[in-house]
mmCIF file of C-alpha atoms in Angstrom:
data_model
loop_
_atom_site.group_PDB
_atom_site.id
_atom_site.type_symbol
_atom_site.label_atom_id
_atom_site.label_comp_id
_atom_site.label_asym_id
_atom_site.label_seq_id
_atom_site.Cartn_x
_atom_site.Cartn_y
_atom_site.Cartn_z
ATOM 1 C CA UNK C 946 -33.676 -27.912 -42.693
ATOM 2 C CA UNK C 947 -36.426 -28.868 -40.546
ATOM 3 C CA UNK C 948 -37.176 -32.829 -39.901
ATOM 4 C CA UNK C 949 -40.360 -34.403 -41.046
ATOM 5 C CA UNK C 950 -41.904 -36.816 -39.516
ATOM 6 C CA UNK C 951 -43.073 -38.182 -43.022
ATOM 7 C CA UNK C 952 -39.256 -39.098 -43.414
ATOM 8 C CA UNK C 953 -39.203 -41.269 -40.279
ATOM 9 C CA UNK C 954 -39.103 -44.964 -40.810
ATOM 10 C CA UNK C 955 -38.975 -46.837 -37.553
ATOM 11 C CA UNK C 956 -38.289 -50.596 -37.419
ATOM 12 C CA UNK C 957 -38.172 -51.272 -33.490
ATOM 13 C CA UNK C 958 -36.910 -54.644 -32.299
ATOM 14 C CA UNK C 959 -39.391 -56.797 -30.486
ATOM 15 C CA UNK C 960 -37.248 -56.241 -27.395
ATOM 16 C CA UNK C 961 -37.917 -52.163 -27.825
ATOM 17 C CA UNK C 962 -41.433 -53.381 -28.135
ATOM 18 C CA UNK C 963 -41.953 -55.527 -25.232
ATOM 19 C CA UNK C 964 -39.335 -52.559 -22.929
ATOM 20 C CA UNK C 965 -42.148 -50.404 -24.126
ATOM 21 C CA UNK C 966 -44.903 -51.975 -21.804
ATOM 22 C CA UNK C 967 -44.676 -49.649 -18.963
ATOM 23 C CA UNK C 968 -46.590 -46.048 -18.482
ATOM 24 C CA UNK C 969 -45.763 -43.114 -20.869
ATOM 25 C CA UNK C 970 -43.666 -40.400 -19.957
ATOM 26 C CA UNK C 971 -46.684 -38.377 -19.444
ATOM 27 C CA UNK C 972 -47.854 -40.670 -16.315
ATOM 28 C CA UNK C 973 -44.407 -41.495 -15.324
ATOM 29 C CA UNK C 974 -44.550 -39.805 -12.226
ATOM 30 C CA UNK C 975 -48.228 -41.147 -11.583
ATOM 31 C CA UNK C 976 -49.060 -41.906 -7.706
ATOM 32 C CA UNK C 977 -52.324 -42.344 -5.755
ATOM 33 C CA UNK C 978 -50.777 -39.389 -3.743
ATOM 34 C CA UNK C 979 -50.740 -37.165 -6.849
ATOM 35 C CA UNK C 980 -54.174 -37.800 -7.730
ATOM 36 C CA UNK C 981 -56.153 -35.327 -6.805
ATOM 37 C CA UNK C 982 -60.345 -36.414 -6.859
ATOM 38 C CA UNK C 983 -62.264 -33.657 -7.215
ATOM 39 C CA UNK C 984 -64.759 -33.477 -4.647
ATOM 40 C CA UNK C 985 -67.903 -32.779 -6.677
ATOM 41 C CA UNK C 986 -67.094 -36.473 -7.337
ATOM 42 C CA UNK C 987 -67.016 -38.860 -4.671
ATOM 43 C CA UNK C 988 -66.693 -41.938 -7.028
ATOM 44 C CA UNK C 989 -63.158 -40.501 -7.538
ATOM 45 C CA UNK C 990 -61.917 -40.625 -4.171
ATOM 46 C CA UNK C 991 -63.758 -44.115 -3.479
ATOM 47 C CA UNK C 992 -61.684 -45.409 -6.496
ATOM 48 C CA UNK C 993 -58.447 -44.018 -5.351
ATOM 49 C CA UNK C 994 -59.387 -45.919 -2.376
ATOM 50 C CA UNK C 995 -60.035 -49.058 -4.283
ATOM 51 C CA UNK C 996 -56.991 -49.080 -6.550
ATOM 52 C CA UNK C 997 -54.669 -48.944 -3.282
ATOM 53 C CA UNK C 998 -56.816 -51.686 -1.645
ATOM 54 C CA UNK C 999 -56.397 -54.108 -4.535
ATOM 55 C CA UNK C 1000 -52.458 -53.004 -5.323
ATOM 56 C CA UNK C 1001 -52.305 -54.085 -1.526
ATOM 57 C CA UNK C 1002 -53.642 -57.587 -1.954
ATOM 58 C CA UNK C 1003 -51.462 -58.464 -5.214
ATOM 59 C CA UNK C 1004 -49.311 -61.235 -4.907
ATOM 60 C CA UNK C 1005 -50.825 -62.666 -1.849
ATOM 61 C CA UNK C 1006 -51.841 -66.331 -2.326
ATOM 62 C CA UNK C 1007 -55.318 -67.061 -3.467
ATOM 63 C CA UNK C 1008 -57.745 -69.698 -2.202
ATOM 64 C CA UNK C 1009 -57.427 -73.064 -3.608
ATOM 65 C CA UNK C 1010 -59.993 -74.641 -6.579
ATOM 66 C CA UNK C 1011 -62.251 -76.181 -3.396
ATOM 67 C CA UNK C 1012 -62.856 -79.591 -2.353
ATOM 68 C CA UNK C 1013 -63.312 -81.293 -5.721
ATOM 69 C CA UNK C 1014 -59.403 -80.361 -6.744
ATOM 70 C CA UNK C 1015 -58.149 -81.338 -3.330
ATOM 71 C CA UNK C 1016 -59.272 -84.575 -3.600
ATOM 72 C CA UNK C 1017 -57.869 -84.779 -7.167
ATOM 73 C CA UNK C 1018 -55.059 -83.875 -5.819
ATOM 74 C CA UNK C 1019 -54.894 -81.007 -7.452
ATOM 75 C CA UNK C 1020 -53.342 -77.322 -5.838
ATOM 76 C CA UNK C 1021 -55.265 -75.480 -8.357
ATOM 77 C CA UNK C 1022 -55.722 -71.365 -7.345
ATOM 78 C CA UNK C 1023 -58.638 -69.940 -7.846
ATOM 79 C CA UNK C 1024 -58.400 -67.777 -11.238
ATOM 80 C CA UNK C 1025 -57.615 -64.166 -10.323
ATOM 81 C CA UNK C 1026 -59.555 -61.410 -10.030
ATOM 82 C CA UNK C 1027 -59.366 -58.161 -11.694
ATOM 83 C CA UNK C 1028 -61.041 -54.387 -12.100
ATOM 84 C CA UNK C 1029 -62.809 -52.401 -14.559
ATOM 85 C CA UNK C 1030 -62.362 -48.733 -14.267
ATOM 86 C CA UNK C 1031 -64.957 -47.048 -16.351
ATOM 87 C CA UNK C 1032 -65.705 -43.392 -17.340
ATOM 88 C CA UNK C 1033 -65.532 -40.213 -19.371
ATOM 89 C CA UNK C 1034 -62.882 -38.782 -20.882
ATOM 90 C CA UNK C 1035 -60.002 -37.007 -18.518
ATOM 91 C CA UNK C 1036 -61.536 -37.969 -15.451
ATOM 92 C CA UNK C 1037 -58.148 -40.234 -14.194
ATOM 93 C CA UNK C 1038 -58.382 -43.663 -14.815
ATOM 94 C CA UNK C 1039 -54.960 -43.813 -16.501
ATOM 95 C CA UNK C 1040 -53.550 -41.552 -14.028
ATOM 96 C CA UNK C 1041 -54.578 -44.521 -11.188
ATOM 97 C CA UNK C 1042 -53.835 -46.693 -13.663
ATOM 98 C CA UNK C 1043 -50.107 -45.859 -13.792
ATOM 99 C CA UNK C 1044 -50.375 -45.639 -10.010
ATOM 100 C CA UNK C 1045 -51.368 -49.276 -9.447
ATOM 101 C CA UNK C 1046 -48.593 -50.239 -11.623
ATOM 102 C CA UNK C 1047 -45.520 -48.064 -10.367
ATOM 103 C CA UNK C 1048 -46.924 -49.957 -6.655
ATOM 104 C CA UNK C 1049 -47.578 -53.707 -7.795
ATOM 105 C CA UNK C 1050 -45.214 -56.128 -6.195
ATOM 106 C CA UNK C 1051 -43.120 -58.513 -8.414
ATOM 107 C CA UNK C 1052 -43.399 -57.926 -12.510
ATOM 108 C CA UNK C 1053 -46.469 -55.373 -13.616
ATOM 109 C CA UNK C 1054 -47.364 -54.915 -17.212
ATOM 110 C CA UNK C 1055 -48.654 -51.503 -18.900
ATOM 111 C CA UNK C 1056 -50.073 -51.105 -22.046
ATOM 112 C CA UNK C 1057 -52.962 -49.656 -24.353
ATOM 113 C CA UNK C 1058 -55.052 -52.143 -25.794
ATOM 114 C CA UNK C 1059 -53.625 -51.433 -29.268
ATOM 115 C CA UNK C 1060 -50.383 -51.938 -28.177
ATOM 116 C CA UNK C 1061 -51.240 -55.344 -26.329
ATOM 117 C CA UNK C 1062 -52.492 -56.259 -29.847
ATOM 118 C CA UNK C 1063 -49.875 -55.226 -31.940
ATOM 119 C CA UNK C 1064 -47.524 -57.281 -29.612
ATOM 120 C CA UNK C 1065 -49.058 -59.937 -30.027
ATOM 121 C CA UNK C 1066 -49.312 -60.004 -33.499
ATOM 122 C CA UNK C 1067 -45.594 -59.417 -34.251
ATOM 123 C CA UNK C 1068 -44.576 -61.952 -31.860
ATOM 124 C CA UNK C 1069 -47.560 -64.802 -31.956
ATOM 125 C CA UNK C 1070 -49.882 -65.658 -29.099
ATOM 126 C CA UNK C 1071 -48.351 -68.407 -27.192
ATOM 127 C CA UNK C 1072 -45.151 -66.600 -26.654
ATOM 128 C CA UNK C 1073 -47.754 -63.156 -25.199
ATOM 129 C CA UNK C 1074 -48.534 -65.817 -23.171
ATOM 130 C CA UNK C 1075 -45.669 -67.343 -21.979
ATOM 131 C CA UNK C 1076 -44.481 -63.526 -21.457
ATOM 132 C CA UNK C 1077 -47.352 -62.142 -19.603
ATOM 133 C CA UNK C 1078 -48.033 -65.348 -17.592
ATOM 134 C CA UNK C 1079 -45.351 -64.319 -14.952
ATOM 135 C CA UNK C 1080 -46.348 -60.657 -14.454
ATOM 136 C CA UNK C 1081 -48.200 -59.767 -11.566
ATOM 137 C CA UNK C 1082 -50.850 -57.647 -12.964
ATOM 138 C CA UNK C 1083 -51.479 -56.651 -16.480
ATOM 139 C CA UNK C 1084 -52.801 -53.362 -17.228
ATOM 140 C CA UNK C 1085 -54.758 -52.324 -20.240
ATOM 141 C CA UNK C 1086 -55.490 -48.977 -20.772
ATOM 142 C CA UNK C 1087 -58.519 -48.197 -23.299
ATOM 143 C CA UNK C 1088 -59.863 -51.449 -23.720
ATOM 144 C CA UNK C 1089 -61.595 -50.938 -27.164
ATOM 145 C CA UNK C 1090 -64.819 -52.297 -27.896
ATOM 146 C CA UNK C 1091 -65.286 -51.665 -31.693
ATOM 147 C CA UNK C 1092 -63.028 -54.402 -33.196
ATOM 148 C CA UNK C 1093 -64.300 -57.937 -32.704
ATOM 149 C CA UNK C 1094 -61.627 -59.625 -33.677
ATOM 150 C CA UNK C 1095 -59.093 -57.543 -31.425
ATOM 151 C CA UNK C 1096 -61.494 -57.934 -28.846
ATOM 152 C CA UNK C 1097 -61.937 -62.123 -28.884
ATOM 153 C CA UNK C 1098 -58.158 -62.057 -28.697
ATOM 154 C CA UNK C 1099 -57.721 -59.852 -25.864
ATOM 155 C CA UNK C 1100 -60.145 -61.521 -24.154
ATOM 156 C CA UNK C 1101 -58.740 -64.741 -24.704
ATOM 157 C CA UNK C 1102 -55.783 -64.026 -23.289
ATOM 158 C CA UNK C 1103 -57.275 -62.490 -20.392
ATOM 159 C CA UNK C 1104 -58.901 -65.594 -19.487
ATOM 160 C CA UNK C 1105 -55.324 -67.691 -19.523
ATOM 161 C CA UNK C 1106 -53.900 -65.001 -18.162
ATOM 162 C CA UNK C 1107 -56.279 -64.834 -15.217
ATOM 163 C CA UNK C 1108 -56.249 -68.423 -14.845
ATOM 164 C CA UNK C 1109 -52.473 -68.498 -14.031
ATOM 165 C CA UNK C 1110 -53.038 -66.241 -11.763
ATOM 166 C CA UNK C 1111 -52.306 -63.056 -13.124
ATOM 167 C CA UNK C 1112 -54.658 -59.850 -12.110
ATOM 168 C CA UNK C 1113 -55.929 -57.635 -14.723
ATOM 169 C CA UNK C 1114 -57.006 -54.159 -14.612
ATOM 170 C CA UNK C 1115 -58.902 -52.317 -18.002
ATOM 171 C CA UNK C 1116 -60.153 -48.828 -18.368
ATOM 172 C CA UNK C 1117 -62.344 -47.669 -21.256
ATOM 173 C CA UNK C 1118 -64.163 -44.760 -21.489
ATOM 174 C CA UNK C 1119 -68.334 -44.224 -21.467
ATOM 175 C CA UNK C 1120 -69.027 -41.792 -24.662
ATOM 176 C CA UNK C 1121 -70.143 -38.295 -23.785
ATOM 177 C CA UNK C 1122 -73.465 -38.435 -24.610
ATOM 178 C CA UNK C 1123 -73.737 -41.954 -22.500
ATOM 179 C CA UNK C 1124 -72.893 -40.470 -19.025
ATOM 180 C CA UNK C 1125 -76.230 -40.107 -17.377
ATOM 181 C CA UNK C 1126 -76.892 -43.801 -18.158
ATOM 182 C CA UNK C 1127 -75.206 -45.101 -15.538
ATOM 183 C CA UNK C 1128 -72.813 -48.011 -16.540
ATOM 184 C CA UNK C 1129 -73.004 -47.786 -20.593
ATOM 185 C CA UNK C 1130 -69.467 -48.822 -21.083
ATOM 186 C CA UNK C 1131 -68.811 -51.111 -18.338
ATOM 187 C CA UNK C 1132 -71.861 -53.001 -19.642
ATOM 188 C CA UNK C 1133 -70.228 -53.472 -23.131
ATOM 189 C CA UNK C 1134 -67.115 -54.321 -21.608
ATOM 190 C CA UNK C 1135 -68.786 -57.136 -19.046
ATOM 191 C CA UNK C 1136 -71.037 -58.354 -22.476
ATOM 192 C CA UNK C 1137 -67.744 -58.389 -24.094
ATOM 193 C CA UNK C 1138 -65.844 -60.435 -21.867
ATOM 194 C CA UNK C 1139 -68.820 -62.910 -20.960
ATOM 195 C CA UNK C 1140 -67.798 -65.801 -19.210
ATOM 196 C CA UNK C 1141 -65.265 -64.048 -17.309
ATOM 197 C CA UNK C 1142 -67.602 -61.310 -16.388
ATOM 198 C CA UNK C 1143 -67.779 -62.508 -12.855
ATOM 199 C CA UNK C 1144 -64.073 -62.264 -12.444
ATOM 200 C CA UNK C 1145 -64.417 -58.622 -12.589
ATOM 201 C CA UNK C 1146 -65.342 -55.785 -10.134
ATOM 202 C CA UNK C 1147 -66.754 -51.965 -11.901
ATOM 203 C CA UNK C 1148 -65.276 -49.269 -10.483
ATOM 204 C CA UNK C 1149 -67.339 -46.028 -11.969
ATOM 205 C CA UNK C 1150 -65.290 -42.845 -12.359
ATOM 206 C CA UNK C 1151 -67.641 -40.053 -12.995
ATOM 207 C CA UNK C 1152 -66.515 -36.494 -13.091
ATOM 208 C CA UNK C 1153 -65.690 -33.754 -16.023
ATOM 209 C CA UNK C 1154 -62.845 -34.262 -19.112
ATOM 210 C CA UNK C 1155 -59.891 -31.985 -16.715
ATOM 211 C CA UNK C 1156 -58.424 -31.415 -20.269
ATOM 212 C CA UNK C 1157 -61.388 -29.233 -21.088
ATOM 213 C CA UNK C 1158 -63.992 -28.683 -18.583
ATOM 214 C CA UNK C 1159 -67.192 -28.063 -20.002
ATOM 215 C CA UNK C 1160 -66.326 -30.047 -22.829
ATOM 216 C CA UNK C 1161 -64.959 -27.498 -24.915
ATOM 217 C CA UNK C 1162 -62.238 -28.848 -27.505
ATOM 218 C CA UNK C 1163 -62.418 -25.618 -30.373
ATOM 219 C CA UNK C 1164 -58.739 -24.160 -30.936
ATOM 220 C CA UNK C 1165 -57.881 -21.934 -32.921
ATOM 221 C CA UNK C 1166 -55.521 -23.108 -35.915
ATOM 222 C CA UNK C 1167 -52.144 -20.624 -35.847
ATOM 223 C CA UNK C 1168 -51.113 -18.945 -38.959
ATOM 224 C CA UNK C 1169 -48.966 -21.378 -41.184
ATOM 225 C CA UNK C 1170 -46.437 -18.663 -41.002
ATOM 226 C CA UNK C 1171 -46.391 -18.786 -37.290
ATOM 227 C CA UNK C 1172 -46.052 -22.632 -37.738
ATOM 228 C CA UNK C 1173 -42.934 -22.500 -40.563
ATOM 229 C CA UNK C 1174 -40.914 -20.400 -38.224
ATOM 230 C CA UNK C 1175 -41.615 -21.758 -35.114
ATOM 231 C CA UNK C 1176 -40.629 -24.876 -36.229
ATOM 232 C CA UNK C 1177 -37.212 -23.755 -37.973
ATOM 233 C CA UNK C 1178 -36.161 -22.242 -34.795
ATOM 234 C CA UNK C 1179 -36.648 -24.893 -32.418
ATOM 235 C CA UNK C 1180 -34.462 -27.957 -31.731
ATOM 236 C CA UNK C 1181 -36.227 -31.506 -32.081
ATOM 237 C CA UNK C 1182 -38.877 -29.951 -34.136
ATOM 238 C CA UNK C 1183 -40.208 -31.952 -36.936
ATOM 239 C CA UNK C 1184 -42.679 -30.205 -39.829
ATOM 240 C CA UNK C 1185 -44.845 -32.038 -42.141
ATOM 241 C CA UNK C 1186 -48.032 -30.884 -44.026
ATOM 242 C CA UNK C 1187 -51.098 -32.985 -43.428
ATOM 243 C CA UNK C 1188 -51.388 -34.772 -46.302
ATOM 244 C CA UNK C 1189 -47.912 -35.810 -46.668
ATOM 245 C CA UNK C 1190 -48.506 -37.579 -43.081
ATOM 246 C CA UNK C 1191 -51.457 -39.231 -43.988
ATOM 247 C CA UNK C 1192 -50.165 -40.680 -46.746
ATOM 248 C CA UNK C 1193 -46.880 -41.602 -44.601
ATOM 249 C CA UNK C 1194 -49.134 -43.033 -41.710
ATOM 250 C CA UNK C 1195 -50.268 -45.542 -44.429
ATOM 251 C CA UNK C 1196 -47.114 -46.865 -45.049
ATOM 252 C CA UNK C 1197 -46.099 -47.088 -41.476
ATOM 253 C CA UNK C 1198 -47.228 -50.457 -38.883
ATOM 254 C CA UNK C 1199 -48.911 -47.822 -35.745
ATOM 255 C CA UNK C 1200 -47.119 -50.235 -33.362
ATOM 256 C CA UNK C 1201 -43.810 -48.198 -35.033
ATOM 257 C CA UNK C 1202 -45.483 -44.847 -34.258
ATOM 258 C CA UNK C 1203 -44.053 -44.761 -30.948
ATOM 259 C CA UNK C 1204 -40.473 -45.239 -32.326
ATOM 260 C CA UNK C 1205 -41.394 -42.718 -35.200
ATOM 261 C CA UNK C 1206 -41.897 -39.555 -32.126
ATOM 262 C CA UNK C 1207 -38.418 -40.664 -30.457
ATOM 263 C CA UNK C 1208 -36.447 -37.710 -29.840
ATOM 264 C CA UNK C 1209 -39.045 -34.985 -31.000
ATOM 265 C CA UNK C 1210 -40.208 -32.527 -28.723
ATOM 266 C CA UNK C 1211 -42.442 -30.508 -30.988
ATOM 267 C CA UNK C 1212 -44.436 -31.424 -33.893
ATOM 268 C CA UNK C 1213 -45.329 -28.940 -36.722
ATOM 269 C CA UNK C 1214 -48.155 -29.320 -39.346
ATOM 270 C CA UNK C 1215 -49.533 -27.374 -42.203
ATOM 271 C CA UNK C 1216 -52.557 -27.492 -43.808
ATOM 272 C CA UNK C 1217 -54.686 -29.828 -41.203
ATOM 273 C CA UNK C 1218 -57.833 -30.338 -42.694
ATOM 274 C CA UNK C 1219 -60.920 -32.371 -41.903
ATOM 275 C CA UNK C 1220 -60.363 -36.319 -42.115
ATOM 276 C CA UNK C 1221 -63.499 -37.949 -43.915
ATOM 277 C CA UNK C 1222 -62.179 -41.948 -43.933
ATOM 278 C CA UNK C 1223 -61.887 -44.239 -41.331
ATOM 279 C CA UNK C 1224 -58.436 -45.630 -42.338
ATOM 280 C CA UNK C 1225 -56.972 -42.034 -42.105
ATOM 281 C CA UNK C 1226 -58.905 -41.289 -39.001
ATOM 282 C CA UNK C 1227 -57.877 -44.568 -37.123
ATOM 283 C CA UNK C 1228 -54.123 -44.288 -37.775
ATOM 284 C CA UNK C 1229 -54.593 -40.517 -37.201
ATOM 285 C CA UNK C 1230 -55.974 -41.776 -33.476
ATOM 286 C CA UNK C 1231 -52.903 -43.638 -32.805
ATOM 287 C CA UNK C 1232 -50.230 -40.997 -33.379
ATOM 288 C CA UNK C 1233 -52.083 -38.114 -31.674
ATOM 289 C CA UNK C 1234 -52.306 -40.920 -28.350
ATOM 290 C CA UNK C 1235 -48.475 -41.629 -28.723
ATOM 291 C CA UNK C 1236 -48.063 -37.629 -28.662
ATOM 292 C CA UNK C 1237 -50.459 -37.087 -25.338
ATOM 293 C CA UNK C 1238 -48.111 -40.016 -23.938
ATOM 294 C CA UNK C 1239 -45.402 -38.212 -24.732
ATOM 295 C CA UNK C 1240 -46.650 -34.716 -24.018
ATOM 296 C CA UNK C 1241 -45.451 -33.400 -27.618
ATOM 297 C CA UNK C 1242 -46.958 -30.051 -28.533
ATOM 298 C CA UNK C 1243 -48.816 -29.837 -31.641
ATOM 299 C CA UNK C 1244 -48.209 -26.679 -33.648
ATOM 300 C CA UNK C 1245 -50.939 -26.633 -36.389
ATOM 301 C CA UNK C 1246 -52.460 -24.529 -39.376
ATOM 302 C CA UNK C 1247 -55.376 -25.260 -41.273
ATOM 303 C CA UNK C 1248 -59.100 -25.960 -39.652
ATOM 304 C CA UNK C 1249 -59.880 -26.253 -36.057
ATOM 305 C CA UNK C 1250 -58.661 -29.261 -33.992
ATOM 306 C CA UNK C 1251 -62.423 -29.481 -33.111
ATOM 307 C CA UNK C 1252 -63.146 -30.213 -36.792
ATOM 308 C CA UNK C 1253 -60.311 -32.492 -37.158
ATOM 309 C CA UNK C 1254 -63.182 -35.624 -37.862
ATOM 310 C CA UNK C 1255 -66.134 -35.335 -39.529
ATOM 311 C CA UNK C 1256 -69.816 -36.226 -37.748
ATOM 312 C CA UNK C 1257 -70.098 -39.176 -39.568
ATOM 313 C CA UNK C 1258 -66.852 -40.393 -38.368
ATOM 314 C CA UNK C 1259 -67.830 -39.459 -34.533
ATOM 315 C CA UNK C 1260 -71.268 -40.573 -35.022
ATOM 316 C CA UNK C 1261 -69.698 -44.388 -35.885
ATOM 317 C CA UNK C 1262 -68.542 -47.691 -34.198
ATOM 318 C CA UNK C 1263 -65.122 -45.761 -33.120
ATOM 319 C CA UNK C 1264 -66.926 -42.771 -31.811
ATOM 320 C CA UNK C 1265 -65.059 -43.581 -28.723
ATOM 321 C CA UNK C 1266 -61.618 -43.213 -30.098
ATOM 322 C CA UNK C 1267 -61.969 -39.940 -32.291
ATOM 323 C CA UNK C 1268 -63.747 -38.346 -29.360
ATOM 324 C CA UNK C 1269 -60.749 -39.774 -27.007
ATOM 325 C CA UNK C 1270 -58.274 -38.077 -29.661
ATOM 326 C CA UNK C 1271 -60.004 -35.095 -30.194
ATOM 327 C CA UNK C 1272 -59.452 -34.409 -26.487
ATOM 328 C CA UNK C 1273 -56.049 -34.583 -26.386
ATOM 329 C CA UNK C 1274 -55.481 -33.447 -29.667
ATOM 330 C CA UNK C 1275 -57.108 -30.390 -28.268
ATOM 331 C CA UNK C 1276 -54.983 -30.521 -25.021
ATOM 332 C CA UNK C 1277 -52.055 -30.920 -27.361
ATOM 333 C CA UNK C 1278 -52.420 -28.244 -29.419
ATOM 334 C CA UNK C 1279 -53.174 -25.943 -26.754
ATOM 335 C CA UNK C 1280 -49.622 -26.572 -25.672
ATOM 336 C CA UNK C 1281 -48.341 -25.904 -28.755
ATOM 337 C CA UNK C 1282 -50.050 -22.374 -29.021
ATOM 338 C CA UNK C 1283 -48.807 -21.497 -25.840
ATOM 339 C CA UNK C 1284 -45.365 -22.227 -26.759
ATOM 340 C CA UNK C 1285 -45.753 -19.838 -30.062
ATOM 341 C CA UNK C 1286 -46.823 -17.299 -27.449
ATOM 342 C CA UNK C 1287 -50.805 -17.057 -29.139
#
């Protein structure tokens, strides 16, 4: 019988949690050589460019706190700088991302901005701190925006973290309908961050989604025939109807969804349907983003992928993260159709 994923319940150590920080298996391989910037876009060569510059200058020593701290006697660094890669959706900033941290000298730290939060929470703030405060750069991939309180705590640790002398580097993502107004995001982020704005330089990605050029994220549900068998016939397959994950994704911590995909190398669903409340939605948005890390096909029946959320949902505060999941969600299940040879 078939595995569900609904029957998965993960409790990873706070050692599996902290091994974790480091880029998915999706961007494992992730170099500035293998980036490829597409030449309609110049901003995507000049931050290739700009990526390898600043890996370059990490861990050199940084200019003392001036003439007042000197004659305090104080050897105080100046607090270190970081970047801000902004853009749309597919366009490479994790892929550079990745690449800045598989070339940092000394200790480099990876993670999504939900993950960074979750770690924190399950192991207290002053000993993120005292864990981070010895990497050499700290990389945060989708900085989100639409959570205050995540946010003041991020940024908070930002600040001591920069202070100690540890670089940061954040990518977020400017909506869709935001990217002819020049820096949307990375004026949200800088607002966000305020009195550290300064220790930050924008690099602007622009360029089209490579997931779906054109924008186009409509596929195609497969029969739920097509979806039964394919799943009983292949190894590491799991197969769950939609609502019975739902419900399970309530009942699950999504700092464990990670744990939950170990080992599965397809994932089978019945019955997807349109998702019409936020909690559903939001913990929806975290598996399908441990999935694209992963690069686990998604077999599905039910409605299009494209109507996974409902306009209300991608018309709200976290417009950014159902249109970042409906993306790869997309991608994803494209993958999976391919594999059932539609």
């Amino acid at each position: 019988m078939t595995e569900a994923l609904a029957d998965r319940r993960p409790v990873p150590s706070l050692d599996r949690l902290v091994a974790d920080l480091v880029p998915p298996p999706r961007f494992a391989d992730a170099r500035l050589e293998t980036y490829v910037p597409d030449p309609a876009h110049p901003s995507q060569a000049q931050a290739k460019e700009r990526i390898g510059a600043f890996a370059a200058q990490l861990g050199r020593p940084r200019s003392g706190g001036g003439l007042l701290a000197r004659l305090r006697g104080k050897d105080t660094a100046a607090p270190a700088h970081g970047l801000y890669l902004d853009g749309g959706y597919g366009v490479g900033k994790t892929h550079l991302l990745a690449s800045l941290f598989h070339v940092a000298p000394g200790r480099p730290v990876y993670g999504t901005f939900v993950e960074y939060t979750n770690l924190v929470g399950a192991m207290g703030y002053q000993n993120a701190v005292e864990l981070f405060s010895s990497a050499s750069v700290l990389c945060i991939d989708e900085f989100e925006l639409d959570d205050v309180g995540d946010t003041l705590l991020i940024t908070r640790l930002i600040r001591e973290l920069s202070d100690a002398g540890v670089a940061v580097v954040a990518t977020s993502n400017t909506l869709p309908e935001a990217l002819g107004e020049g820096r949307f995001a990375a004026q949200d982020f800088l607002r966000e961050i305020q009195s550290m704005a300064e220790r930050f330089d924008v690099l602007r990605i622009d360029g089209e989604d490579y997931r779906h050029r054109g924008g186009d994220v409509r596929t195609p549900p497969l029969a739920e025939e097509t979806v039964r068998e394919h799943a009983a016939a292949t190894d590491g397959a799991t197969l769950d109807g939609f609502e019975d994950l739902l419900a399970h994704l309530k009942e699950v911590h999504p700092s464990r969804y990670g744990a939950m995909i170990d080992d599965i190398r397809c994932v089978h669903l019945t019955g997807l349907r349109t998702i019409t409340d936020h909690h559903d939605g939001l913990r929806f948005v975290v598996l399908v983003d441990r999935l694209y890390d992963r690069e686990v096909p998604v077999l599905a029946s039910g409605t299009d992928v494209a109507e996974i959320y409902t306009g209300e949902l991608l018309a709200s505060g976290y417009r950014k993260k159902y249109y970042r999941s409906l993306s790869r969600l997309a991608s994803l299940a494209r993958d999976g159709a391919a594999l059932a040879g539609v």
